[in-house]
PDB file of C-alpha atoms and ligand atoms in Angstrom:
ATOM      1  CA  UNK A   1      12.216 -15.381   7.428  1.00  0.00           C
ATOM      2  CA  UNK A   2      10.459 -18.500   6.175  1.00  0.00           C
ATOM      3  CA  UNK A   3       6.704 -18.739   6.608  1.00  0.00           C
ATOM      4  CA  UNK A   4       5.148 -21.932   7.889  1.00  0.00           C
ATOM      5  CA  UNK A   5       2.631 -23.955   5.895  1.00  0.00           C
ATOM      6  CA  UNK A   6      -0.056 -22.724   8.311  1.00  0.00           C
ATOM      7  CA  UNK A   7       0.802 -19.085   7.640  1.00  0.00           C
ATOM      8  CA  UNK A   8       0.725 -19.652   3.886  1.00  0.00           C
ATOM      9  CA  UNK A   9      -2.622 -21.412   4.201  1.00  0.00           C
ATOM     10  CA  UNK A  10      -3.967 -18.548   6.350  1.00  0.00           C
ATOM     11  CA  UNK A  11      -2.974 -15.997   3.687  1.00  0.00           C
ATOM     12  CA  UNK A  12      -4.512 -18.066   0.879  1.00  0.00           C
ATOM     13  CA  UNK A  13      -7.780 -18.351   2.794  1.00  0.00           C
ATOM     14  CA  UNK A  14      -7.989 -14.838   4.238  1.00  0.00           C
ATOM     15  CA  UNK A  15      -6.010 -12.671   1.837  1.00  0.00           C
ATOM     16  CA  UNK A  16      -3.784 -11.187   4.555  1.00  0.00           C
ATOM     17  CA  UNK A  17      -1.208 -12.162   7.174  1.00  0.00           C
ATOM     18  CA  UNK A  18       0.006 -10.022  10.077  1.00  0.00           C
ATOM     19  CA  UNK A  19       3.416 -10.802  11.581  1.00  0.00           C
ATOM     20  CA  UNK A  20       4.688  -8.995  14.682  1.00  0.00           C
ATOM     21  CA  UNK A  21       8.292  -7.992  15.489  1.00  0.00           C
ATOM     22  CA  UNK A  22       9.721  -8.250  11.997  1.00  0.00           C
ATOM     23  CA  UNK A  23      11.697  -5.048  12.582  1.00  0.00           C
ATOM     24  CA  UNK A  24      13.378  -4.046  15.843  1.00  0.00           C
ATOM     25  CA  UNK A  25      12.790  -0.629  17.499  1.00  0.00           C
ATOM     26  CA  UNK A  26      16.196   0.707  16.377  1.00  0.00           C
ATOM     27  CA  UNK A  27      15.388  -0.121  12.757  1.00  0.00           C
ATOM     28  CA  UNK A  28      12.004   1.566  13.030  1.00  0.00           C
ATOM     29  CA  UNK A  29      13.687   4.663  14.513  1.00  0.00           C
ATOM     30  CA  UNK A  30      16.121   4.732  11.618  1.00  0.00           C
ATOM     31  CA  UNK A  31      13.348   4.360   9.007  1.00  0.00           C
ATOM     32  CA  UNK A  32      11.386   7.156  10.674  1.00  0.00           C
ATOM     33  CA  UNK A  33      14.375   9.507  10.862  1.00  0.00           C
ATOM     34  CA  UNK A  34      15.145   8.947   7.175  1.00  0.00           C
ATOM     35  CA  UNK A  35      11.456   9.278   6.324  1.00  0.00           C
ATOM     36  CA  UNK A  36      11.319  12.721   7.938  1.00  0.00           C
ATOM     37  CA  UNK A  37      14.233  13.850   5.754  1.00  0.00           C
ATOM     38  CA  UNK A  38      12.692  12.354   2.615  1.00  0.00           C
ATOM     39  CA  UNK A  39       9.252  13.884   2.976  1.00  0.00           C
ATOM     40  CA  UNK A  40      10.554  17.348   3.831  1.00  0.00           C
ATOM     41  CA  UNK A  41      11.743  17.763   0.212  1.00  0.00           C
ATOM     42  CA  UNK A  42       9.440  19.057  -2.489  1.00  0.00           C
ATOM     43  CA  UNK A  43       9.337  16.352  -5.138  1.00  0.00           C
ATOM     44  CA  UNK A  44       6.902  15.034  -7.776  1.00  0.00           C
ATOM     45  CA  UNK A  45       6.836  11.818  -5.726  1.00  0.00           C
ATOM     46  CA  UNK A  46       5.363  13.669  -2.766  1.00  0.00           C
ATOM     47  CA  UNK A  47       1.543  13.782  -2.625  1.00  0.00           C
ATOM     48  CA  UNK A  48      -0.242  16.130  -0.260  1.00  0.00           C
ATOM     49  CA  UNK A  49      -3.487  15.908   1.681  1.00  0.00           C
ATOM     50  CA  UNK A  50      -6.061  18.561   0.939  1.00  0.00           C
ATOM     51  CA  UNK A  51      -5.073  20.249   4.185  1.00  0.00           C
ATOM     52  CA  UNK A  52      -1.516  20.582   2.850  1.00  0.00           C
ATOM     53  CA  UNK A  53       0.178  17.944   5.016  1.00  0.00           C
ATOM     54  CA  UNK A  54       2.068  15.051   3.385  1.00  0.00           C
ATOM     55  CA  UNK A  55      -0.096  12.021   2.540  1.00  0.00           C
ATOM     56  CA  UNK A  56       2.203   9.770   0.516  1.00  0.00           C
ATOM     57  CA  UNK A  57       5.743   9.676  -0.817  1.00  0.00           C
ATOM     58  CA  UNK A  58       6.381   7.286  -3.704  1.00  0.00           C
ATOM     59  CA  UNK A  59       9.568   5.332  -4.363  1.00  0.00           C
ATOM     60  CA  UNK A  60      11.795   6.642  -1.558  1.00  0.00           C
ATOM     61  CA  UNK A  61      14.084   3.693  -2.365  1.00  0.00           C
ATOM     62  CA  UNK A  62      15.293   5.500  -5.499  1.00  0.00           C
ATOM     63  CA  UNK A  63      17.108   8.227  -3.612  1.00  0.00           C
ATOM     64  CA  UNK A  64      17.718   7.090  -0.037  1.00  0.00           C
ATOM     65  CA  UNK A  65      20.355   4.527   0.918  1.00  0.00           C
ATOM     66  CA  UNK A  66      18.445   3.016   3.830  1.00  0.00           C
ATOM     67  CA  UNK A  67      15.234   2.766   1.814  1.00  0.00           C
ATOM     68  CA  UNK A  68      17.192   1.206  -1.045  1.00  0.00           C
ATOM     69  CA  UNK A  69      17.777  -1.770   1.251  1.00  0.00           C
ATOM     70  CA  UNK A  70      14.423  -2.257   2.971  1.00  0.00           C
ATOM     71  CA  UNK A  71      12.540  -3.827   0.047  1.00  0.00           C
ATOM     72  CA  UNK A  72      15.409  -6.266  -0.553  1.00  0.00           C
ATOM     73  CA  UNK A  73      15.475  -7.690   2.973  1.00  0.00           C
ATOM     74  CA  UNK A  74      14.918 -11.423   3.141  1.00  0.00           C
ATOM     75  CA  UNK A  75      12.416 -10.774   5.930  1.00  0.00           C
ATOM     76  CA  UNK A  76      10.081  -9.356   3.274  1.00  0.00           C
ATOM     77  CA  UNK A  77      11.174 -10.908  -0.017  1.00  0.00           C
ATOM     78  CA  UNK A  78      11.152 -14.536   1.128  1.00  0.00           C
ATOM     79  CA  UNK A  79       7.597 -14.427   2.564  1.00  0.00           C
ATOM     80  CA  UNK A  80       6.364 -12.460  -0.474  1.00  0.00           C
ATOM     81  CA  UNK A  81       7.832 -15.116  -2.776  1.00  0.00           C
ATOM     82  CA  UNK A  82       6.358 -17.940  -0.692  1.00  0.00           C
ATOM     83  CA  UNK A  83       2.912 -16.330  -0.674  1.00  0.00           C
ATOM     84  CA  UNK A  84       2.945 -15.661  -4.415  1.00  0.00           C
ATOM     85  CA  UNK A  85       4.657 -18.944  -5.292  1.00  0.00           C
ATOM     86  CA  UNK A  86       7.377 -17.386  -7.440  1.00  0.00           C
ATOM     87  CA  UNK A  87      10.337 -15.037  -7.483  1.00  0.00           C
ATOM     88  CA  UNK A  88       9.217 -11.450  -7.104  1.00  0.00           C
ATOM     89  CA  UNK A  89      10.218  -7.939  -8.152  1.00  0.00           C
ATOM     90  CA  UNK A  90       9.154  -4.604  -6.688  1.00  0.00           C
ATOM     91  CA  UNK A  91       6.189  -3.028  -8.489  1.00  0.00           C
ATOM     92  CA  UNK A  92       5.697  -0.018  -6.217  1.00  0.00           C
ATOM     93  CA  UNK A  93       6.905   1.481  -2.950  1.00  0.00           C
ATOM     94  CA  UNK A  94       5.325   4.260  -0.943  1.00  0.00           C
ATOM     95  CA  UNK A  95       5.417   5.797   2.504  1.00  0.00           C
ATOM     96  CA  UNK A  96       1.939   6.560   3.804  1.00  0.00           C
ATOM     97  CA  UNK A  97       1.866   9.294   6.386  1.00  0.00           C
ATOM     98  CA  UNK A  98      -1.320   9.171   8.319  1.00  0.00           C
ATOM     99  CA  UNK A  99      -0.369  11.914  10.711  1.00  0.00           C
ATOM    100  CA  UNK A 100      -2.070  12.476  14.049  1.00  0.00           C
ATOM    101  CA  UNK A 101      -5.182  14.648  13.712  1.00  0.00           C
ATOM    102  CA  UNK A 102      -4.746  15.362   9.970  1.00  0.00           C
ATOM    103  CA  UNK A 103      -4.297  12.027   8.125  1.00  0.00           C
ATOM    104  CA  UNK A 104      -7.204  11.588   5.729  1.00  0.00           C
ATOM    105  CA  UNK A 105      -9.106   8.407   4.924  1.00  0.00           C
ATOM    106  CA  UNK A 106      -8.614   5.784   2.212  1.00  0.00           C
ATOM    107  CA  UNK A 107     -11.940   4.701   0.802  1.00  0.00           C
ATOM    108  CA  UNK A 108     -12.861   1.037   0.379  1.00  0.00           C
ATOM    109  CA  UNK A 109     -11.039  -0.325  -2.640  1.00  0.00           C
ATOM    110  CA  UNK A 110      -8.989  -3.127  -4.129  1.00  0.00           C
ATOM    111  CA  UNK A 111      -5.451  -2.311  -5.277  1.00  0.00           C
ATOM    112  CA  UNK A 112      -5.266  -4.565  -8.322  1.00  0.00           C
ATOM    113  CA  UNK A 113      -7.750  -2.609 -10.527  1.00  0.00           C
ATOM    114  CA  UNK A 114      -5.219   0.259 -10.600  1.00  0.00           C
ATOM    115  CA  UNK A 115      -2.380  -2.044 -11.513  1.00  0.00           C
ATOM    116  CA  UNK A 116      -4.467  -3.836 -14.130  1.00  0.00           C
ATOM    117  CA  UNK A 117      -6.049  -0.828 -15.813  1.00  0.00           C
ATOM    118  CA  UNK A 118      -3.480   1.900 -15.222  1.00  0.00           C
ATOM    119  CA  UNK A 119      -0.296  -0.187 -15.435  1.00  0.00           C
ATOM    120  CA  UNK A 120      -1.215  -3.214 -17.602  1.00  0.00           C
ATOM    121  CA  UNK A 121      -0.611  -5.924 -14.997  1.00  0.00           C
ATOM    122  CA  UNK A 122      -2.015  -9.180 -16.440  1.00  0.00           C
ATOM    123  CA  UNK A 123      -3.037 -11.085 -13.279  1.00  0.00           C
ATOM    124  CA  UNK A 124      -3.712 -10.340  -9.597  1.00  0.00           C
ATOM    125  CA  UNK A 125      -0.631 -12.330  -8.488  1.00  0.00           C
ATOM    126  CA  UNK A 126       0.547  -9.442  -6.404  1.00  0.00           C
ATOM    127  CA  UNK A 127       0.633  -8.419  -2.749  1.00  0.00           C
ATOM    128  CA  UNK A 128       1.706  -5.580  -0.519  1.00  0.00           C
ATOM    129  CA  UNK A 129       3.809  -5.696   2.638  1.00  0.00           C
ATOM    130  CA  UNK A 130       2.895  -2.839   4.983  1.00  0.00           C
ATOM    131  CA  UNK A 131       5.502  -2.064   7.666  1.00  0.00           C
ATOM    132  CA  UNK A 132       4.152  -0.388  10.806  1.00  0.00           C
ATOM    133  CA  UNK A 133       6.322   2.478  12.098  1.00  0.00           C
ATOM    134  CA  UNK A 134       4.054   3.119  15.086  1.00  0.00           C
ATOM    135  CA  UNK A 135       1.945   0.996  17.355  1.00  0.00           C
ATOM    136  CA  UNK A 136      -1.376   0.754  15.563  1.00  0.00           C
ATOM    137  CA  UNK A 137      -4.447   0.663  17.769  1.00  0.00           C
ATOM    138  CA  UNK A 138      -8.158   1.180  17.239  1.00  0.00           C
ATOM    139  CA  UNK A 139      -7.718   4.958  17.358  1.00  0.00           C
ATOM    140  CA  UNK A 140      -4.985   5.762  14.837  1.00  0.00           C
ATOM    141  CA  UNK A 141      -6.702   4.334  11.772  1.00  0.00           C
ATOM    142  CA  UNK A 142      -5.694   0.723  11.360  1.00  0.00           C
ATOM    143  CA  UNK A 143      -6.128  -0.700   7.891  1.00  0.00           C
ATOM    144  CA  UNK A 144      -9.449  -2.547   7.849  1.00  0.00           C
ATOM    145  CA  UNK A 145      -9.945  -5.530   5.575  1.00  0.00           C
ATOM    146  CA  UNK A 146     -12.643  -8.014   4.702  1.00  0.00           C
ATOM    147  CA  UNK A 147     -11.217 -11.521   5.137  1.00  0.00           C
ATOM    148  CA  UNK A 148     -11.411 -13.715   2.008  1.00  0.00           C
ATOM    149  CA  UNK A 149     -12.749 -10.895  -0.189  1.00  0.00           C
ATOM    150  CA  UNK A 150      -9.683 -11.354  -2.426  1.00  0.00           C
ATOM    151  CA  UNK A 151     -11.429 -14.459  -3.766  1.00  0.00           C
ATOM    152  CA  UNK A 152     -14.277 -12.402  -5.146  1.00  0.00           C
ATOM    153  CA  UNK A 153     -12.526 -11.230  -8.314  1.00  0.00           C
ATOM    154  CA  UNK A 154     -11.852  -7.773  -9.646  1.00  0.00           C
ATOM    155  CA  UNK A 155     -14.345  -4.926  -9.299  1.00  0.00           C
ATOM    156  CA  UNK A 156     -13.171  -2.560 -11.988  1.00  0.00           C
ATOM    157  CA  UNK A 157     -16.218  -2.263 -14.202  1.00  0.00           C
ATOM    158  CA  UNK A 158     -17.492   0.904 -12.623  1.00  0.00           C
ATOM    159  CA  UNK A 159     -14.772   3.439 -13.158  1.00  0.00           C
ATOM    160  CA  UNK A 160     -16.189   6.606 -11.705  1.00  0.00           C
ATOM    161  CA  UNK A 161     -15.780   9.994 -13.261  1.00  0.00           C
ATOM    162  CA  UNK A 162     -13.453  11.473 -10.741  1.00  0.00           C
ATOM    163  CA  UNK A 163     -15.380  13.894  -8.634  1.00  0.00           C
ATOM    164  CA  UNK A 164     -12.405  15.695  -7.193  1.00  0.00           C
ATOM    165  CA  UNK A 165     -12.688  15.698  -3.458  1.00  0.00           C
ATOM    166  CA  UNK A 166     -12.373  19.254  -2.275  1.00  0.00           C
ATOM    167  CA  UNK A 167     -13.310  20.749  -5.633  1.00  0.00           C
ATOM    168  CA  UNK A 168     -14.686  23.768  -3.863  1.00  0.00           C
ATOM    169  CA  UNK A 169     -11.183  24.225  -2.543  1.00  0.00           C
ATOM    170  CA  UNK A 170      -9.524  26.063  -5.412  1.00  0.00           C
ATOM    171  CA  UNK A 171      -5.864  25.399  -4.784  1.00  0.00           C
ATOM    172  CA  UNK A 172      -6.449  21.685  -4.245  1.00  0.00           C
ATOM    173  CA  UNK A 173      -8.431  21.274  -7.481  1.00  0.00           C
ATOM    174  CA  UNK A 174      -5.607  23.081  -9.350  1.00  0.00           C
ATOM    175  CA  UNK A 175      -3.029  20.927  -7.591  1.00  0.00           C
ATOM    176  CA  UNK A 176      -4.785  17.711  -8.635  1.00  0.00           C
ATOM    177  CA  UNK A 177      -4.942  18.834 -12.272  1.00  0.00           C
ATOM    178  CA  UNK A 178      -1.152  19.061 -12.320  1.00  0.00           C
ATOM    179  CA  UNK A 179      -0.794  15.271 -11.947  1.00  0.00           C
ATOM    180  CA  UNK A 180      -3.750  13.124 -13.067  1.00  0.00           C
ATOM    181  CA  UNK A 181      -2.192   9.927 -11.664  1.00  0.00           C
ATOM    182  CA  UNK A 182      -2.823  11.297  -8.204  1.00  0.00           C
ATOM    183  CA  UNK A 183      -6.445  10.172  -8.444  1.00  0.00           C
ATOM    184  CA  UNK A 184      -5.031   6.796  -7.409  1.00  0.00           C
ATOM    185  CA  UNK A 185      -3.954   8.083  -4.052  1.00  0.00           C
ATOM    186  CA  UNK A 186      -6.051  11.053  -3.011  1.00  0.00           C
ATOM    187  CA  UNK A 187      -8.886  10.705  -0.563  1.00  0.00           C
ATOM    188  CA  UNK A 188     -11.283  10.377  -3.504  1.00  0.00           C
ATOM    189  CA  UNK A 189     -10.285   7.191  -5.259  1.00  0.00           C
ATOM    190  CA  UNK A 190     -10.924   6.297  -8.883  1.00  0.00           C
ATOM    191  CA  UNK A 191     -11.841   2.640  -8.446  1.00  0.00           C
ATOM    192  CA  UNK A 192     -13.800   2.083  -5.302  1.00  0.00           C
ATOM    193  CA  UNK A 193     -16.147  -0.534  -4.023  1.00  0.00           C
ATOM    194  CA  UNK A 194     -19.878  -0.110  -3.881  1.00  0.00           C
ATOM    195  CA  UNK A 195     -21.789  -0.105  -0.672  1.00  0.00           C
ATOM    196  CA  UNK A 196     -23.862  -3.186  -1.596  1.00  0.00           C
ATOM    197  CA  UNK A 197     -20.790  -5.282  -2.391  1.00  0.00           C
ATOM    198  CA  UNK A 198     -19.160  -4.292   0.869  1.00  0.00           C
ATOM    199  CA  UNK A 199     -22.248  -4.788   2.958  1.00  0.00           C
ATOM    200  CA  UNK A 200     -22.728  -8.277   1.549  1.00  0.00           C
ATOM    201  CA  UNK A 201     -19.138  -9.287   2.220  1.00  0.00           C
ATOM    202  CA  UNK A 202     -18.888  -7.627   5.627  1.00  0.00           C
ATOM    203  CA  UNK A 203     -22.063  -9.453   6.619  1.00  0.00           C
ATOM    204  CA  UNK A 204     -20.601 -12.796   5.489  1.00  0.00           C
ATOM    205  CA  UNK A 205     -17.029 -12.417   6.710  1.00  0.00           C
ATOM    206  CA  UNK A 206     -16.880  -9.531   9.184  1.00  0.00           C
ATOM    207  CA  UNK A 207     -14.094  -6.966   9.250  1.00  0.00           C
ATOM    208  CA  UNK A 208     -10.485  -7.367  10.346  1.00  0.00           C
ATOM    209  CA  UNK A 209      -8.697  -4.426  11.898  1.00  0.00           C
ATOM    210  CA  UNK A 210      -4.923  -4.641  11.398  1.00  0.00           C
ATOM    211  CA  UNK A 211      -3.641  -3.551  14.797  1.00  0.00           C
ATOM    212  CA  UNK A 212      -0.114  -4.348  15.968  1.00  0.00           C
ATOM    213  CA  UNK A 213       3.127  -3.044  17.395  1.00  0.00           C
ATOM    214  CA  UNK A 214       5.632  -0.836  15.583  1.00  0.00           C
ATOM    215  CA  UNK A 215       7.827  -3.262  13.628  1.00  0.00           C
ATOM    216  CA  UNK A 216       4.944  -5.496  12.532  1.00  0.00           C
ATOM    217  CA  UNK A 217       4.313  -6.296   8.869  1.00  0.00           C
ATOM    218  CA  UNK A 218       0.931  -6.861   7.257  1.00  0.00           C
ATOM    219  CA  UNK A 219       0.980  -8.772   3.970  1.00  0.00           C
ATOM    220  CA  UNK A 220      -2.215  -8.281   1.950  1.00  0.00           C
ATOM    221  CA  UNK A 221      -3.402  -9.555  -1.420  1.00  0.00           C
ATOM    222  CA  UNK A 222      -3.911  -7.176  -4.375  1.00  0.00           C
ATOM    223  CA  UNK A 223      -7.600  -8.039  -4.594  1.00  0.00           C
ATOM    224  CA  UNK A 224      -8.584  -7.793  -0.927  1.00  0.00           C
ATOM    225  CA  UNK A 225     -11.171  -5.135  -0.014  1.00  0.00           C
ATOM    226  CA  UNK A 226      -9.567  -2.607   2.346  1.00  0.00           C
ATOM    227  CA  UNK A 227      -9.876   0.940   3.675  1.00  0.00           C
ATOM    228  CA  UNK A 228      -8.837   3.153   6.573  1.00  0.00           C
ATOM    229  CA  UNK A 229     -10.525   6.001   8.410  1.00  0.00           C
ATOM    230  CA  UNK A 230      -9.071   9.429   8.999  1.00  0.00           C
ATOM    231  CA  UNK A 231      -6.746   9.707  11.961  1.00  0.00           C
ATOM    232  CA  UNK A 232      -8.475  11.725  14.641  1.00  0.00           C
ATOM    233  CA  UNK A 233      -6.169  10.397  17.343  1.00  0.00           C
ATOM    234  CA  UNK A 234      -3.109  12.202  18.711  1.00  0.00           C
ATOM    235  CA  UNK A 235      -0.907   9.333  17.451  1.00  0.00           C
ATOM    236  CA  UNK A 236       0.754   9.177  14.054  1.00  0.00           C
ATOM    237  CA  UNK A 237       0.326   6.096  11.929  1.00  0.00           C
ATOM    238  CA  UNK A 238       3.271   6.002   9.524  1.00  0.00           C
ATOM    239  CA  UNK A 239       3.659   2.965   7.282  1.00  0.00           C
ATOM    240  CA  UNK A 240       5.874   1.887   4.391  1.00  0.00           C
ATOM    241  CA  UNK A 241       4.151  -0.173   1.699  1.00  0.00           C
ATOM    242  CA  UNK A 242       6.057  -2.431  -0.645  1.00  0.00           C
ATOM    243  CA  UNK A 243       4.191  -4.073  -3.493  1.00  0.00           C
ATOM    244  CA  UNK A 244       5.722  -7.289  -4.781  1.00  0.00           C
ATOM    245  CA  UNK A 245       4.673  -8.848  -8.061  1.00  0.00           C
ATOM    246  CA  UNK A 246       5.511 -12.231  -9.581  1.00  0.00           C
ATOM    247  CA  UNK A 247       8.304 -11.936 -12.122  1.00  0.00           C
ATOM    248  CA  UNK A 248       6.161 -13.751 -14.703  1.00  0.00           C
ATOM    249  CA  UNK A 249       3.366 -11.176 -14.259  1.00  0.00           C
ATOM    250  CA  UNK A 250       5.213  -8.428 -16.145  1.00  0.00           C
ATOM    251  CA  UNK A 251       3.334  -5.288 -17.130  1.00  0.00           C
ATOM    252  CA  UNK A 252       2.020  -5.066 -20.676  1.00  0.00           C
ATOM    253  CA  UNK A 253       2.913  -2.148 -22.907  1.00  0.00           C
ATOM    254  CA  UNK A 254       0.179   0.447 -22.593  1.00  0.00           C
ATOM    255  CA  UNK A 255      -0.263   3.975 -23.899  1.00  0.00           C
ATOM    256  CA  UNK A 256       0.647   6.691 -21.382  1.00  0.00           C
ATOM    257  CA  UNK A 257       2.078   4.496 -18.643  1.00  0.00           C
ATOM    258  CA  UNK A 258       2.250   6.048 -15.192  1.00  0.00           C
ATOM    259  CA  UNK A 259       5.641   7.410 -14.123  1.00  0.00           C
ATOM    260  CA  UNK A 260       8.302   4.856 -13.213  1.00  0.00           C
ATOM    261  CA  UNK A 261       8.238   6.041  -9.595  1.00  0.00           C
ATOM    262  CA  UNK A 262       4.644   4.833  -9.303  1.00  0.00           C
ATOM    263  CA  UNK A 263       4.779   1.788 -11.584  1.00  0.00           C
ATOM    264  CA  UNK A 264       8.159   0.121 -11.874  1.00  0.00           C
ATOM    265  CA  UNK A 265       9.006  -1.635 -15.146  1.00  0.00           C
ATOM    266  CA  UNK A 266      12.159  -3.504 -14.155  1.00  0.00           C
ATOM    267  CA  UNK A 267      11.433  -7.160 -13.639  1.00  0.00           C
ATOM    268  CA  UNK A 268      14.651  -8.711 -12.347  1.00  0.00           C
ATOM    269  CA  UNK A 269      13.941 -10.980  -9.388  1.00  0.00           C
ATOM    270  CA  UNK A 270      15.052  -9.364  -6.147  1.00  0.00           C
ATOM    271  CA  UNK A 271      18.121 -11.027  -4.636  1.00  0.00           C
ATOM    272  CA  UNK A 272      17.267 -11.001  -0.925  1.00  0.00           C
ATOM    273  CA  UNK A 273      19.750  -9.506   1.533  1.00  0.00           C
ATOM    274  CA  UNK A 274      20.043 -10.663   5.110  1.00  0.00           C
ATOM    275  CA  UNK A 275      20.859  -7.748   7.408  1.00  0.00           C
ATOM    276  CA  UNK A 276      19.781  -5.911  10.518  1.00  0.00           C
ATOM    277  CA  UNK A 277      19.674  -2.286   9.387  1.00  0.00           C
ATOM    278  CA  UNK A 278      20.216  -0.905  12.911  1.00  0.00           C
TER     279      UNK A 278
HETATM  280  C1  SIN B 301      -3.599   1.719   0.710  1.00  0.00           C
HETATM  281  O1  SIN B 301      -4.740   1.368   0.522  1.00  0.00           O
HETATM  282  O2  SIN B 301      -2.737   1.557  -0.178  1.00  0.00           O
HETATM  283  C2  SIN B 301      -3.149   2.325   1.995  1.00  0.00           C
HETATM  284  C3  SIN B 301      -4.220   2.632   2.935  1.00  0.00           C
HETATM  285  C4  SIN B 301      -3.722   3.185   4.223  1.00  0.00           C
HETATM  286  O3  SIN B 301      -2.549   3.619   4.337  1.00  0.00           O
HETATM  287  O4  SIN B 301      -4.498   3.190   5.155  1.00  0.00           O
HETATM  288 MN1   MN B 302      -4.820   0.117  -1.227  1.00  0.00          MN
END
């Protein structure tokens, strides 16, 4: 899938690009079936919500044959390379389960501060492709973004002392202690945006709500401000997020790097494959 000049321009200006019907319904069914198998296993890659349901599963591509193909599809790799202007490799993959009635929020944040400070990524030449497994409407917690906020730079100078969300909930506080890197993904994020910054940008640019049909893909820049509410609707909102980085934006050596399943350190350009998976 080749993007047009207009689509590339739109992404450069706005920091995101939503494309419908990238995956067919049979493919989405297959991804969902495999996902249900993957997340039923206890695994260090599996992160729970404070209510005990599954929130995220990192790097399913390492152990599942179908998932091993998804990130290499030309439908994703070619646009990612066009948008970043270079060959790309996979920096991170994760399934986000925002299940009906229980899926918790993601606070306002940028992604790149984590990759810069926790992984040693030199520049914000990075984006994420989010595949929708369900129709996303205004009720099941679409990702919300502030158009053009990716141009505003990196807000990482106010690392908060992590005030563990649910600290009065004993088992959850214990659970979080077992894996400090989880502060990047729990409902209480480590690097988040301040109210004043958001208010100023939302006032200037408004908010975009990423709604679309199952099979759509949202590409979004590593520096764009984004968030999502908790899912109070009766409809699941499952997504698979693939973070592509430029091959010349390799991670620096840092003390105590995060596990390889959360921060990949293999930089070979992805050779795109051209297949329908179902
Ligand atoms: C993210 O910020 O990485 C994901 C947010 C979401 O799934 O809503
Ligand atoms: Mn994010």
